[in-house]
Amino acid sequence: MLNSEKIYSGVEHADARSLLYATGHLQENIGRKPLIGVVNTFNEIVPGHFHLRGIADAAKQGVLMAGGVPVEFPTIAICDGITMAHKGMMYPLPSRELIADSIESMTMAHGLDGLVLVVSCDKTIPGALMAAARMNIPAIVISGGPMPTGHYQGQVSDYSACIETVGKVRNGNMSEEEQEELTQHCCPGCGSCSGMFTANSMNCLAEALGMALPGNGTIPSYYGERLALAKRAGMSAVELVKSDIRPRDILTERAFENAIRVDMAIAGSTNTTLHLPAIANELGIALPLKKFDEISLSTPNLCHISPNGHHHMDDLYRAGGIYAVIQELNRAGLIDTGCLTVAGKTVGQLLPGHFVKDYEVIRHIDAPYSPQGGLAVLFGNLAPMGCVVKAAAVCPQMMKHCGRARVFNDMEDATQAILDGKIVPGDMVVIKCEGPKGGPGMREMLSPTAAIVGKGLGETVSLLTDGRFSGATRGAAIGHVSPEAMEGGVFAVIEDGDSITVDIPGRSISLNVDEETIAKRIAAWKQPPLKVKSGYLVKYARSVSSAATGAVTTSYCEGAF
């Protein structure tokens, strides 16, 4: 029996039917055909979402073509890029919880049978998948696709290049006029930013998880093929209901391991170490940081997409896309091909016909960029629960670094010090109180890391924080330090001038201060006051978990739905 039949059919539910009739629904559809919610994250301020009306319309056509009844409803989407470098950056990660909760609320309240999740940017993908996993009703993801790659003075350009211009202008290496010209051309159209930043990383991993059709992560936003994929997603949603294939049939522990494999192969955003555990948490699956590192150590890095290299998402699309990456990993037996997908087929059944078309973009499994994956997890007295670095974006000379701590309690002060020339080669910029609780909201540190690169310090200065990084970040940027400063511990008591050693190949990070001194500092430590006094962020700070467990606000409860 359909969920909607329970809500809208029969004498006792005449009142609910009457309200559907008010919106033009036909009597012969109600309770007889799958009622498919089309969750549209469209808005008119975020470029990744500006064009989603067309994607949602195509998905609704697909639902109708397959014999379902589409009903569209919205949820929010915040642009991490627009919120960068100000207080607004406190909101993107917390918005993930709002997105999940709002989708759950609308779906459960209205008795929907299935969902098409029309998403695009950073937090919308994991938020939507968290809701689908939580409710366990048939669901499929369709993204808006990556925007076209920008160009400036005959060279490819993107959002990452744009934010690095701040340091270049302040350093006298670029004029304000040149900066403005690049600004107008680096993001030339709608879609998620064109590098392997968080949005595109998560849209690619939705494929690897089995929750999106092949092409979801890489087909450009402006291709007709993107609209065709949206129609197929709508059709698939109806078939998933008819076949009773649910997220928990797809989102198994093996599927998450596949996704982490792909993540390491493409060198995805460090934010994936927050979002995959948060999705897994909804299923009662533990996905500790140690798991990411174990898989990274045995997974070759096959792609260097911006900011790790000069390729962009349209290059990855032309090279064969994510299923070509999966095919290459499968040559080495690194993929579980038995995992089910929203196509109603296993990964192995979908692989034929997908192959690498350009080995410059997707390296051969026997000739990778490196034998290990794009992300690394470090442990030590500074981060007993772990911290994360995009190793693929770190230059060779910074893979091991011993530096002098330059300590700041927020991102703004650190960025200003970098731009003012107060940070010198060999320093390690330490930014505290930017974690999930301390931020609150675990702000992205793209501004200080971009300032480091823009000032020409990318090969001599590291940054360490309990905050997180944009997928556009490059350089020796180490984030997600857990426990965060707001929770006490060694990271909370680093002092200016302390020596810190980072060894990325050795997976270690240490404060070089004797244990007796550390113990005295911890004994004298007092928790700093919360940076906000009212509103949603206060509620968030009181309930959010550590970054090491996905910065979640809810825990799995057996039999919740």
Coordinates of C-alpha atoms in Angstrom, one line a residue:
M1 CA 0.0 0.0 0.0
L2 CA 1.2 3.5 -0.8
N3 CA 1.9 5.9 2.0
S4 CA -0.4 8.4 0.3
E5 CA -3.2 5.9 0.1
K6 CA -3.2 5.7 3.9
I7 CA -3.4 9.5 4.2
Y8 CA -5.8 10.4 1.4
S9 CA -8.1 7.3 0.6
G10 CA -11.3 6.2 2.3
V11 CA -14.3 7.8 4.0
E12 CA -12.3 8.9 7.0
H13 CA -9.8 10.9 4.9
A14 CA -12.2 13.0 2.8
D15 CA -11.0 16.2 4.5
A16 CA -7.4 15.6 3.3
R17 CA -8.6 14.8 -0.2
S18 CA -10.6 18.0 -0.3
L19 CA -7.5 20.0 0.3
L20 CA -5.7 18.2 -2.6
Y21 CA -8.7 18.9 -4.8
A22 CA -8.2 22.6 -4.0
T23 CA -4.8 22.5 -5.7
G24 CA -6.2 20.9 -8.9
H25 CA -5.4 17.2 -8.3
L26 CA -7.5 14.6 -10.1
Q27 CA -9.7 12.1 -8.2
E28 CA -8.4 9.2 -10.3
N29 CA -4.8 10.0 -9.1
I30 CA -5.2 10.4 -5.4
G31 CA -4.2 7.3 -3.5
R32 CA -3.8 5.4 -6.7
K33 CA -0.6 6.7 -8.1
P34 CA 2.7 7.4 -6.3
L35 CA 2.8 10.8 -4.8
I36 CA 6.3 12.0 -5.4
G37 CA 7.7 15.0 -3.6
V38 CA 10.1 17.1 -5.7
V39 CA 12.3 19.0 -3.2
N40 CA 13.5 22.1 -5.0
T41 CA 16.4 24.0 -3.4
F42 CA 15.9 26.9 -5.9
N43 CA 16.6 30.5 -4.9
E44 CA 17.6 33.7 -6.7
I45 CA 20.8 34.5 -4.9
V46 CA 22.9 31.3 -5.1
P47 CA 24.3 30.6 -8.6
G48 CA 24.2 26.8 -8.1
H49 CA 20.5 27.0 -7.4
F50 CA 19.3 29.9 -9.6
H51 CA 18.6 27.6 -12.5
L52 CA 16.9 24.8 -10.5
R53 CA 13.4 25.6 -11.6
G54 CA 14.2 24.0 -15.0
I55 CA 15.7 21.0 -13.3
A56 CA 12.7 20.5 -11.0
D57 CA 10.3 21.0 -14.0
A58 CA 12.2 18.3 -15.9
A59 CA 12.1 16.0 -12.9
K60 CA 8.3 16.5 -12.6
Q61 CA 7.9 15.6 -16.3
G62 CA 9.8 12.4 -15.6
V63 CA 7.5 11.6 -12.6
L64 CA 4.5 12.1 -14.8
M65 CA 6.0 10.0 -17.7
A66 CA 6.4 7.1 -15.3
G67 CA 2.9 7.3 -13.9
G68 CA 3.5 9.2 -10.7
V69 CA 2.0 12.5 -9.4
P70 CA 4.7 15.2 -8.6
V71 CA 4.3 17.7 -5.9
E72 CA 7.0 20.3 -5.5
F73 CA 8.1 22.0 -2.3
P74 CA 11.1 24.1 -1.4
T75 CA 13.9 24.2 1.2
I76 CA 16.8 26.5 1.8
A77 CA 20.2 26.7 0.3
I78 CA 23.1 29.0 1.4
C79 CA 26.1 29.9 -0.8
D80 CA 29.3 29.2 1.1
G81 CA 31.2 31.5 -1.3
I82 CA 28.9 34.5 -0.6
T83 CA 29.2 33.9 3.2
M84 CA 33.0 33.6 3.1
A85 CA 35.0 35.9 5.4
H86 CA 32.1 37.3 7.6
K87 CA 29.7 36.2 10.2
G88 CA 27.4 34.7 7.7
M89 CA 29.8 31.8 7.4
M90 CA 28.4 30.6 10.8
Y91 CA 25.3 29.5 9.0
P92 CA 26.1 27.1 6.1
L93 CA 27.0 23.9 8.1
P94 CA 24.1 24.4 10.5
S95 CA 21.8 24.9 7.5
R96 CA 22.4 21.2 6.7
E97 CA 20.4 20.3 9.7
L98 CA 17.6 22.7 8.8
I99 CA 17.5 21.2 5.3
A100 CA 17.2 17.6 6.6
D101 CA 14.6 18.6 9.2
S102 CA 12.5 20.6 6.7
I103 CA 12.4 17.8 4.2
E104 CA 11.5 15.3 6.9
S105 CA 8.7 17.6 8.1
M106 CA 7.1 18.2 4.7
T107 CA 7.4 14.5 3.7
M108 CA 6.1 12.9 6.8
A109 CA 3.3 15.5 7.3
H110 CA 1.9 15.0 3.8
G111 CA 2.3 11.3 3.4
L112 CA 4.6 11.3 0.3
D113 CA 5.5 8.0 -1.3
G114 CA 8.9 9.0 -2.7
L115 CA 11.2 12.0 -3.3
V116 CA 13.3 13.6 -6.0
L117 CA 15.9 15.7 -4.3
V118 CA 16.8 18.6 -6.5
V119 CA 20.0 19.9 -5.0
S120 CA 23.2 21.6 -6.0
C121 CA 25.5 23.3 -3.5
D122 CA 27.4 22.3 -0.4
K123 CA 25.0 21.5 2.4
T124 CA 21.9 20.7 0.3
I125 CA 23.3 17.4 -0.9
P126 CA 24.1 15.9 2.5
G127 CA 21.1 17.5 4.1
A128 CA 18.8 15.9 1.5
L129 CA 20.5 12.5 1.9
M130 CA 20.3 12.7 5.7
A131 CA 16.5 13.2 5.4
A132 CA 16.2 10.3 2.9
A133 CA 18.2 8.0 5.1
R134 CA 16.3 9.0 8.2
M135 CA 12.8 8.4 6.7
N136 CA 13.8 5.5 4.5
I137 CA 11.3 6.2 1.8
P138 CA 12.3 5.8 -1.9
A139 CA 14.4 8.8 -3.0
I140 CA 16.9 9.9 -5.7
V141 CA 19.3 12.8 -6.0
I142 CA 19.5 15.1 -9.1
S143 CA 21.9 18.0 -8.9
G144 CA 21.9 21.2 -11.0
G145 CA 25.4 20.3 -12.3
P146 CA 28.7 22.3 -12.4
M147 CA 28.9 25.7 -13.9
P148 CA 31.1 26.4 -17.0
T149 CA 34.8 27.0 -16.4
G150 CA 35.8 30.7 -16.4
H151 CA 38.6 32.3 -18.4
Y152 CA 40.8 35.2 -17.7
Q153 CA 43.6 36.5 -20.0
G154 CA 43.6 33.3 -22.0
Q155 CA 43.8 31.0 -18.9
V156 CA 41.1 29.0 -17.1
S157 CA 39.8 30.5 -14.0
D158 CA 37.3 29.8 -11.2
Y159 CA 36.1 30.9 -7.8
S160 CA 39.3 29.6 -6.1
A161 CA 41.4 31.9 -8.3
C162 CA 39.1 34.8 -7.5
I163 CA 39.4 34.6 -3.8
E164 CA 43.2 34.3 -4.0
T165 CA 43.3 37.7 -5.8
V166 CA 42.8 39.5 -2.4
G167 CA 46.3 38.6 -1.3
K168 CA 47.7 39.3 -4.7
V169 CA 46.2 42.8 -4.7
R170 CA 47.4 43.5 -1.2
N171 CA 50.8 42.2 -2.1
G172 CA 51.0 44.5 -5.2
N173 CA 51.0 41.6 -7.7
M174 CA 47.7 42.5 -9.2
S175 CA 45.8 45.8 -9.8
E176 CA 42.3 46.3 -8.6
E177 CA 41.2 46.7 -12.2
E178 CA 42.7 43.3 -13.1
Q179 CA 41.0 41.8 -10.0
E180 CA 37.6 43.1 -11.2
E181 CA 38.1 41.8 -14.7
L182 CA 38.9 38.3 -13.3
T183 CA 35.9 38.6 -10.9
Q184 CA 33.5 39.2 -13.8
H185 CA 34.8 36.2 -15.8
C186 CA 35.7 33.4 -13.3
C187 CA 32.1 32.3 -12.6
P188 CA 30.5 32.7 -16.0
G189 CA 27.2 31.0 -15.5
C190 CA 24.8 29.1 -13.2
G191 CA 25.8 25.9 -11.5
S192 CA 28.0 24.7 -8.7
C193 CA 31.5 26.2 -8.8
S194 CA 33.6 24.5 -11.5
G195 CA 36.3 22.9 -9.3
M196 CA 36.3 19.8 -7.1
F197 CA 35.0 21.9 -4.2
T198 CA 32.5 20.6 -1.7
A199 CA 29.3 20.9 -3.9
N200 CA 30.8 18.9 -6.7
S201 CA 32.6 16.5 -4.4
M202 CA 29.2 15.6 -2.8
N203 CA 27.3 15.4 -6.0
C204 CA 30.0 13.0 -7.3
L205 CA 29.8 11.0 -4.1
A206 CA 26.0 10.8 -4.4
E207 CA 26.7 8.7 -7.6
A208 CA 29.3 6.6 -5.7
L209 CA 26.8 6.0 -2.9
G210 CA 24.3 4.7 -5.4
M211 CA 21.8 7.5 -4.6
A212 CA 22.1 9.3 -8.0
L213 CA 22.2 8.2 -11.6
P214 CA 25.5 8.2 -13.5
G215 CA 26.4 11.7 -14.6
N216 CA 24.9 13.4 -11.6
G217 CA 28.2 14.9 -10.5
T218 CA 29.8 15.9 -13.8
I219 CA 27.3 16.7 -16.6
P220 CA 27.5 20.5 -17.0
S221 CA 24.6 22.6 -15.8
Y222 CA 24.1 24.1 -19.2
Y223 CA 23.8 20.8 -21.2
G224 CA 20.6 19.4 -22.4
E225 CA 21.9 16.1 -21.1
R226 CA 21.4 17.6 -17.6
L227 CA 17.7 18.2 -18.2
A228 CA 17.4 14.7 -19.7
L229 CA 19.0 13.2 -16.5
A230 CA 16.5 15.1 -14.4
K231 CA 13.7 13.5 -16.3
R232 CA 15.2 10.1 -15.8
A233 CA 15.6 10.9 -12.1
G234 CA 11.9 11.6 -11.9
M235 CA 11.0 8.4 -13.7
S236 CA 13.4 6.5 -11.5
A237 CA 11.7 7.9 -8.3
V238 CA 8.4 6.3 -9.4
E239 CA 10.1 3.0 -10.2
L240 CA 11.8 3.0 -6.8
V241 CA 8.4 3.3 -5.2
K242 CA 6.9 0.5 -7.3
S243 CA 10.0 -1.8 -6.6
D244 CA 10.1 -0.8 -3.0
I245 CA 13.8 0.1 -3.1
R246 CA 14.6 2.3 -0.2
P247 CA 17.7 4.3 0.9
R248 CA 18.6 1.7 3.5
D249 CA 18.8 -0.9 0.7
I250 CA 21.3 1.3 -1.0
L251 CA 23.2 3.1 1.8
T252 CA 25.0 0.1 3.2
E253 CA 28.4 0.2 4.9
R254 CA 29.8 -1.2 1.7
A255 CA 28.3 1.7 -0.3
F256 CA 29.9 4.2 2.1
E257 CA 33.3 2.5 1.6
N258 CA 32.8 2.8 -2.2
A259 CA 32.1 6.5 -1.8
I260 CA 35.2 7.0 0.4
R261 CA 37.3 5.2 -2.3
V262 CA 36.0 7.5 -5.0
D263 CA 36.5 10.5 -2.7
M264 CA 40.2 9.6 -2.3
A265 CA 40.6 8.9 -6.0
I266 CA 39.2 12.3 -7.0
A267 CA 40.7 14.2 -4.0
G268 CA 37.4 15.6 -2.9
S269 CA 36.8 18.3 -0.4
T270 CA 37.7 17.8 3.3
N271 CA 34.1 18.5 4.0
T272 CA 33.2 15.0 2.8
T273 CA 34.6 13.8 6.2
L274 CA 31.8 15.7 7.8
H275 CA 29.0 14.9 5.5
L276 CA 29.4 11.2 4.8
P277 CA 29.5 10.4 8.6
A278 CA 26.4 12.6 9.1
I279 CA 24.5 10.6 6.5
A280 CA 25.7 7.3 7.9
N281 CA 24.7 8.5 11.4
E282 CA 21.1 8.5 10.2
L283 CA 21.4 4.8 9.5
G284 CA 23.2 3.9 12.7
I285 CA 26.4 3.3 10.8
A286 CA 29.6 4.5 12.4
L287 CA 32.0 6.1 9.9
P288 CA 35.0 7.3 12.0
L289 CA 37.8 9.4 10.6
K290 CA 40.1 6.4 11.0
K291 CA 38.0 4.7 8.3
F292 CA 38.7 7.5 5.8
D293 CA 42.5 7.3 6.5
E294 CA 42.5 3.5 6.2
I295 CA 40.8 3.7 2.8
S296 CA 43.0 6.6 1.7
L297 CA 46.2 4.6 2.4
S298 CA 45.1 1.9 0.0
T299 CA 43.5 4.1 -2.7
P300 CA 45.5 5.8 -5.5
N301 CA 44.8 9.4 -6.3
L302 CA 43.7 9.5 -9.9
C303 CA 42.4 13.1 -10.5
H304 CA 43.8 16.5 -9.9
I305 CA 40.8 18.8 -10.4
S306 CA 41.0 22.4 -9.3
P307 CA 42.2 23.5 -6.7
N308 CA 44.6 20.5 -6.8
G309 CA 45.4 21.0 -10.5
H310 CA 44.4 22.8 -13.7
H311 CA 41.6 20.5 -14.7
H312 CA 37.9 21.4 -14.0
M313 CA 34.6 19.5 -13.8
D314 CA 33.9 19.8 -17.5
D315 CA 37.2 18.1 -18.1
L316 CA 36.2 15.3 -15.8
Y317 CA 32.8 15.0 -17.6
R318 CA 34.6 14.7 -21.0
A319 CA 37.0 12.1 -19.5
G320 CA 34.1 9.8 -18.6
G321 CA 32.8 11.1 -15.3
I322 CA 32.6 9.3 -12.0
Y323 CA 31.7 5.9 -13.3
A324 CA 34.9 6.0 -15.4
V325 CA 36.8 6.6 -12.1
I326 CA 34.8 3.7 -10.5
Q327 CA 35.7 1.6 -13.5
E328 CA 39.4 2.4 -13.1
L329 CA 39.3 1.6 -9.3
N330 CA 37.5 -1.6 -10.1
R331 CA 40.5 -2.7 -12.2
A332 CA 42.4 -3.0 -8.9
G333 CA 39.4 -4.7 -7.1
L334 CA 38.8 -1.6 -5.0
I335 CA 35.1 -1.3 -5.6
D336 CA 32.3 -3.5 -4.3
T337 CA 30.3 -3.9 -7.5
G338 CA 27.4 -5.7 -5.7
C339 CA 26.0 -2.5 -4.2
L340 CA 22.5 -1.5 -5.3
T341 CA 21.8 1.9 -6.9
V342 CA 18.7 4.0 -7.6
A343 CA 18.9 2.8 -11.1
G344 CA 17.5 -0.5 -9.8
K345 CA 20.8 -2.1 -10.8
T346 CA 24.1 -2.8 -9.0
V347 CA 27.2 -0.8 -9.5
G348 CA 28.6 -3.7 -11.5
Q349 CA 25.6 -3.8 -13.8
L350 CA 26.0 -0.1 -14.5
L351 CA 29.7 -0.2 -15.3
P352 CA 29.7 -1.6 -18.8
G353 CA 29.9 1.3 -21.3
H354 CA 31.7 3.6 -18.8
F355 CA 35.5 3.9 -19.4
V356 CA 38.2 6.6 -19.2
K357 CA 38.3 8.7 -22.4
D358 CA 41.2 10.9 -21.3
Y359 CA 44.0 9.5 -19.1
E360 CA 45.4 13.0 -18.6
V361 CA 42.3 13.8 -16.5
I362 CA 41.7 10.4 -15.0
R363 CA 45.0 8.7 -14.5
H364 CA 45.3 4.9 -15.1
I365 CA 45.1 2.9 -12.0
D366 CA 48.8 1.8 -12.6
A367 CA 50.0 5.4 -13.1
P368 CA 48.3 7.5 -10.4
Y369 CA 49.3 10.9 -9.1
S370 CA 50.1 9.2 -5.8
P371 CA 49.6 5.7 -4.5
Q372 CA 47.5 7.1 -1.7
G373 CA 44.3 9.1 -1.6
G374 CA 43.7 12.8 -1.8
L375 CA 42.8 13.2 1.9
A376 CA 44.8 12.4 5.0
V377 CA 43.8 12.1 8.7
L378 CA 46.4 13.1 11.3
F379 CA 46.4 12.1 15.0
G380 CA 48.5 13.3 17.9
N381 CA 48.4 15.2 21.2
L382 CA 46.9 18.2 19.4
A383 CA 44.2 16.1 17.8
P384 CA 43.6 12.8 19.6
M385 CA 40.3 12.4 17.8
G386 CA 41.8 13.4 14.5
C387 CA 42.2 16.3 12.0
V388 CA 42.0 16.4 8.2
V389 CA 44.1 17.8 5.4
K390 CA 43.7 17.6 1.6
A391 CA 47.1 16.0 1.0
A392 CA 46.7 16.2 -2.8
A393 CA 46.7 20.0 -2.5
V394 CA 49.8 20.3 -0.4
C395 CA 53.2 21.0 -2.1
P396 CA 55.9 18.4 -1.4
Q397 CA 58.0 20.6 0.8
M398 CA 55.1 21.2 3.2
M399 CA 54.3 17.5 3.7
K400 CA 56.5 17.7 6.8
H401 CA 56.7 21.0 8.6
C402 CA 57.8 22.2 12.0
G403 CA 56.6 25.7 12.6
R404 CA 56.1 28.5 15.1
A405 CA 52.5 28.9 16.2
R406 CA 50.9 32.2 15.6
V407 CA 47.7 31.9 17.5
F408 CA 44.3 33.7 16.8
N409 CA 40.9 33.2 18.3
D410 CA 38.9 33.9 15.1
M411 CA 39.3 33.9 11.3
E412 CA 39.1 37.7 10.8
D413 CA 42.1 38.5 13.0
A414 CA 44.2 35.8 11.4
T415 CA 43.3 36.9 7.8
Q416 CA 44.2 40.5 8.7
A417 CA 47.5 39.5 10.1
I418 CA 48.4 37.6 7.0
L419 CA 47.4 40.5 4.7
D420 CA 49.3 42.9 6.9
G421 CA 52.5 40.9 6.4
K422 CA 52.7 39.8 10.0
I423 CA 53.0 36.1 9.1
V424 CA 56.4 35.1 7.8
P425 CA 57.8 31.9 6.2
G426 CA 58.0 29.0 8.7
D427 CA 55.0 30.2 10.7
M428 CA 52.0 28.0 11.5
V429 CA 48.8 30.0 11.7
V430 CA 46.6 28.5 14.4
I431 CA 42.9 29.6 14.5
K432 CA 41.0 28.4 17.6
C433 CA 37.3 28.7 18.6
E434 CA 36.0 28.1 15.0
G435 CA 34.7 24.5 15.5
P436 CA 31.0 23.4 15.4
K437 CA 30.4 24.7 19.0
G438 CA 33.0 27.5 19.1
G439 CA 32.2 29.1 15.8
P440 CA 29.5 28.3 16.2
G441 CA 28.9 26.6 12.9
M442 CA 32.5 25.6 12.0
R443 CA 33.2 28.4 9.5
E444 CA 35.3 27.7 6.4
M445 CA 38.8 29.2 6.5
L446 CA 39.2 29.9 2.8
S447 CA 39.9 33.6 3.4
P448 CA 43.1 33.0 5.4
T449 CA 44.3 30.1 3.3
A450 CA 43.7 32.1 0.1
A451 CA 45.5 35.1 1.7
I452 CA 48.5 32.8 2.4
V453 CA 48.6 31.7 -1.2
G454 CA 48.0 35.2 -2.5
K455 CA 50.8 36.6 -0.4
G456 CA 53.2 34.0 -1.8
L457 CA 53.5 32.0 1.4
G458 CA 51.7 28.8 0.2
E459 CA 55.0 26.8 0.2
T460 CA 56.3 28.0 3.6
V461 CA 53.3 28.6 5.9
S462 CA 50.8 26.1 7.3
L463 CA 47.4 26.7 8.9
L464 CA 45.8 24.7 11.7
T465 CA 42.2 25.1 12.9
D466 CA 39.2 23.5 14.5
G467 CA 37.2 25.1 11.7
R468 CA 36.9 23.6 8.3
F469 CA 38.0 24.5 4.7
S470 CA 36.3 25.2 1.5
G471 CA 36.9 22.6 -1.2
A472 CA 38.6 25.5 -3.0
T473 CA 41.3 25.6 -0.4
R474 CA 44.8 24.5 -1.3
G475 CA 48.1 24.4 0.6
A476 CA 49.1 23.0 4.0
A477 CA 45.7 23.6 5.5
I478 CA 44.8 21.3 8.4
G479 CA 41.3 21.5 9.8
H480 CA 38.6 19.7 11.8
V481 CA 40.9 19.5 14.8
S482 CA 39.0 17.4 17.4
P483 CA 38.3 18.0 20.2
E484 CA 37.8 21.6 19.3
A485 CA 39.1 24.5 21.4
M486 CA 35.6 25.1 22.9
E487 CA 35.8 21.6 24.5
G488 CA 39.2 22.1 26.0
G489 CA 42.2 19.8 25.5
V490 CA 45.6 20.4 24.1
F491 CA 44.5 22.4 21.0
A492 CA 42.7 24.9 23.3
V493 CA 45.9 25.8 25.2
I494 CA 48.4 26.3 22.3
E495 CA 50.2 29.6 22.9
D496 CA 51.9 32.0 20.6
G497 CA 55.4 30.9 19.8
D498 CA 54.9 27.2 20.6
S499 CA 56.5 24.7 18.2
I500 CA 54.2 22.4 16.3
T501 CA 55.3 19.5 14.1
V502 CA 53.1 18.2 11.2
D503 CA 54.0 15.0 9.4
I504 CA 51.3 14.3 6.7
P505 CA 53.0 11.0 5.3
G506 CA 53.4 9.8 8.9
R507 CA 49.8 10.9 9.8
S508 CA 50.9 12.7 12.9
I509 CA 50.6 16.2 14.5
S510 CA 52.2 17.3 17.7
L511 CA 52.5 20.2 20.0
N512 CA 56.2 20.2 21.1
V513 CA 55.6 21.3 24.7
D514 CA 56.4 19.1 27.7
E515 CA 53.5 17.2 29.3
E516 CA 53.8 19.0 32.6
T517 CA 53.4 22.4 31.0
I518 CA 50.5 21.2 29.0
A519 CA 48.8 19.9 32.1
K520 CA 49.2 23.2 33.9
R521 CA 47.7 25.1 31.0
I522 CA 44.7 22.7 30.8
A523 CA 44.1 23.0 34.5
A524 CA 44.0 26.8 34.2
W525 CA 41.9 26.8 31.0
K526 CA 38.4 28.3 31.1
Q527 CA 35.8 27.8 28.4
P528 CA 35.3 31.0 26.4
P529 CA 31.8 32.5 26.1
L530 CA 29.6 31.6 23.2
K531 CA 30.1 34.1 20.4
V532 CA 26.3 34.4 19.8
K533 CA 23.7 35.3 22.3
S534 CA 20.4 34.4 20.6
G535 CA 18.8 32.7 17.6
Y536 CA 19.3 29.4 15.8
L537 CA 23.0 29.3 16.3
V538 CA 22.6 29.1 20.1
K539 CA 20.4 26.1 19.8
Y540 CA 22.9 24.6 17.3
A541 CA 25.9 25.1 19.5
R542 CA 24.2 23.5 22.4
S543 CA 23.3 20.3 20.5
V544 CA 26.0 19.8 17.9
S545 CA 28.6 17.0 18.2
S546 CA 32.3 17.0 17.4
A547 CA 33.6 17.3 13.8
A548 CA 35.1 13.9 14.3
T549 CA 31.6 12.4 14.3
G550 CA 30.2 14.6 11.5
A551 CA 29.0 17.6 13.5
V552 CA 25.5 16.1 13.8
T553 CA 22.7 17.3 16.1
T554 CA 20.6 14.1 16.1
S555 CA 21.4 10.4 16.8
Y556 CA 20.1 7.3 15.2
C557 CA 17.2 5.7 16.9
E558 CA 16.1 2.2 15.9
G559 CA 12.6 2.1 14.5
A560 CA 12.1 5.9 14.4
F561 CA 10.0 5.7 11.3

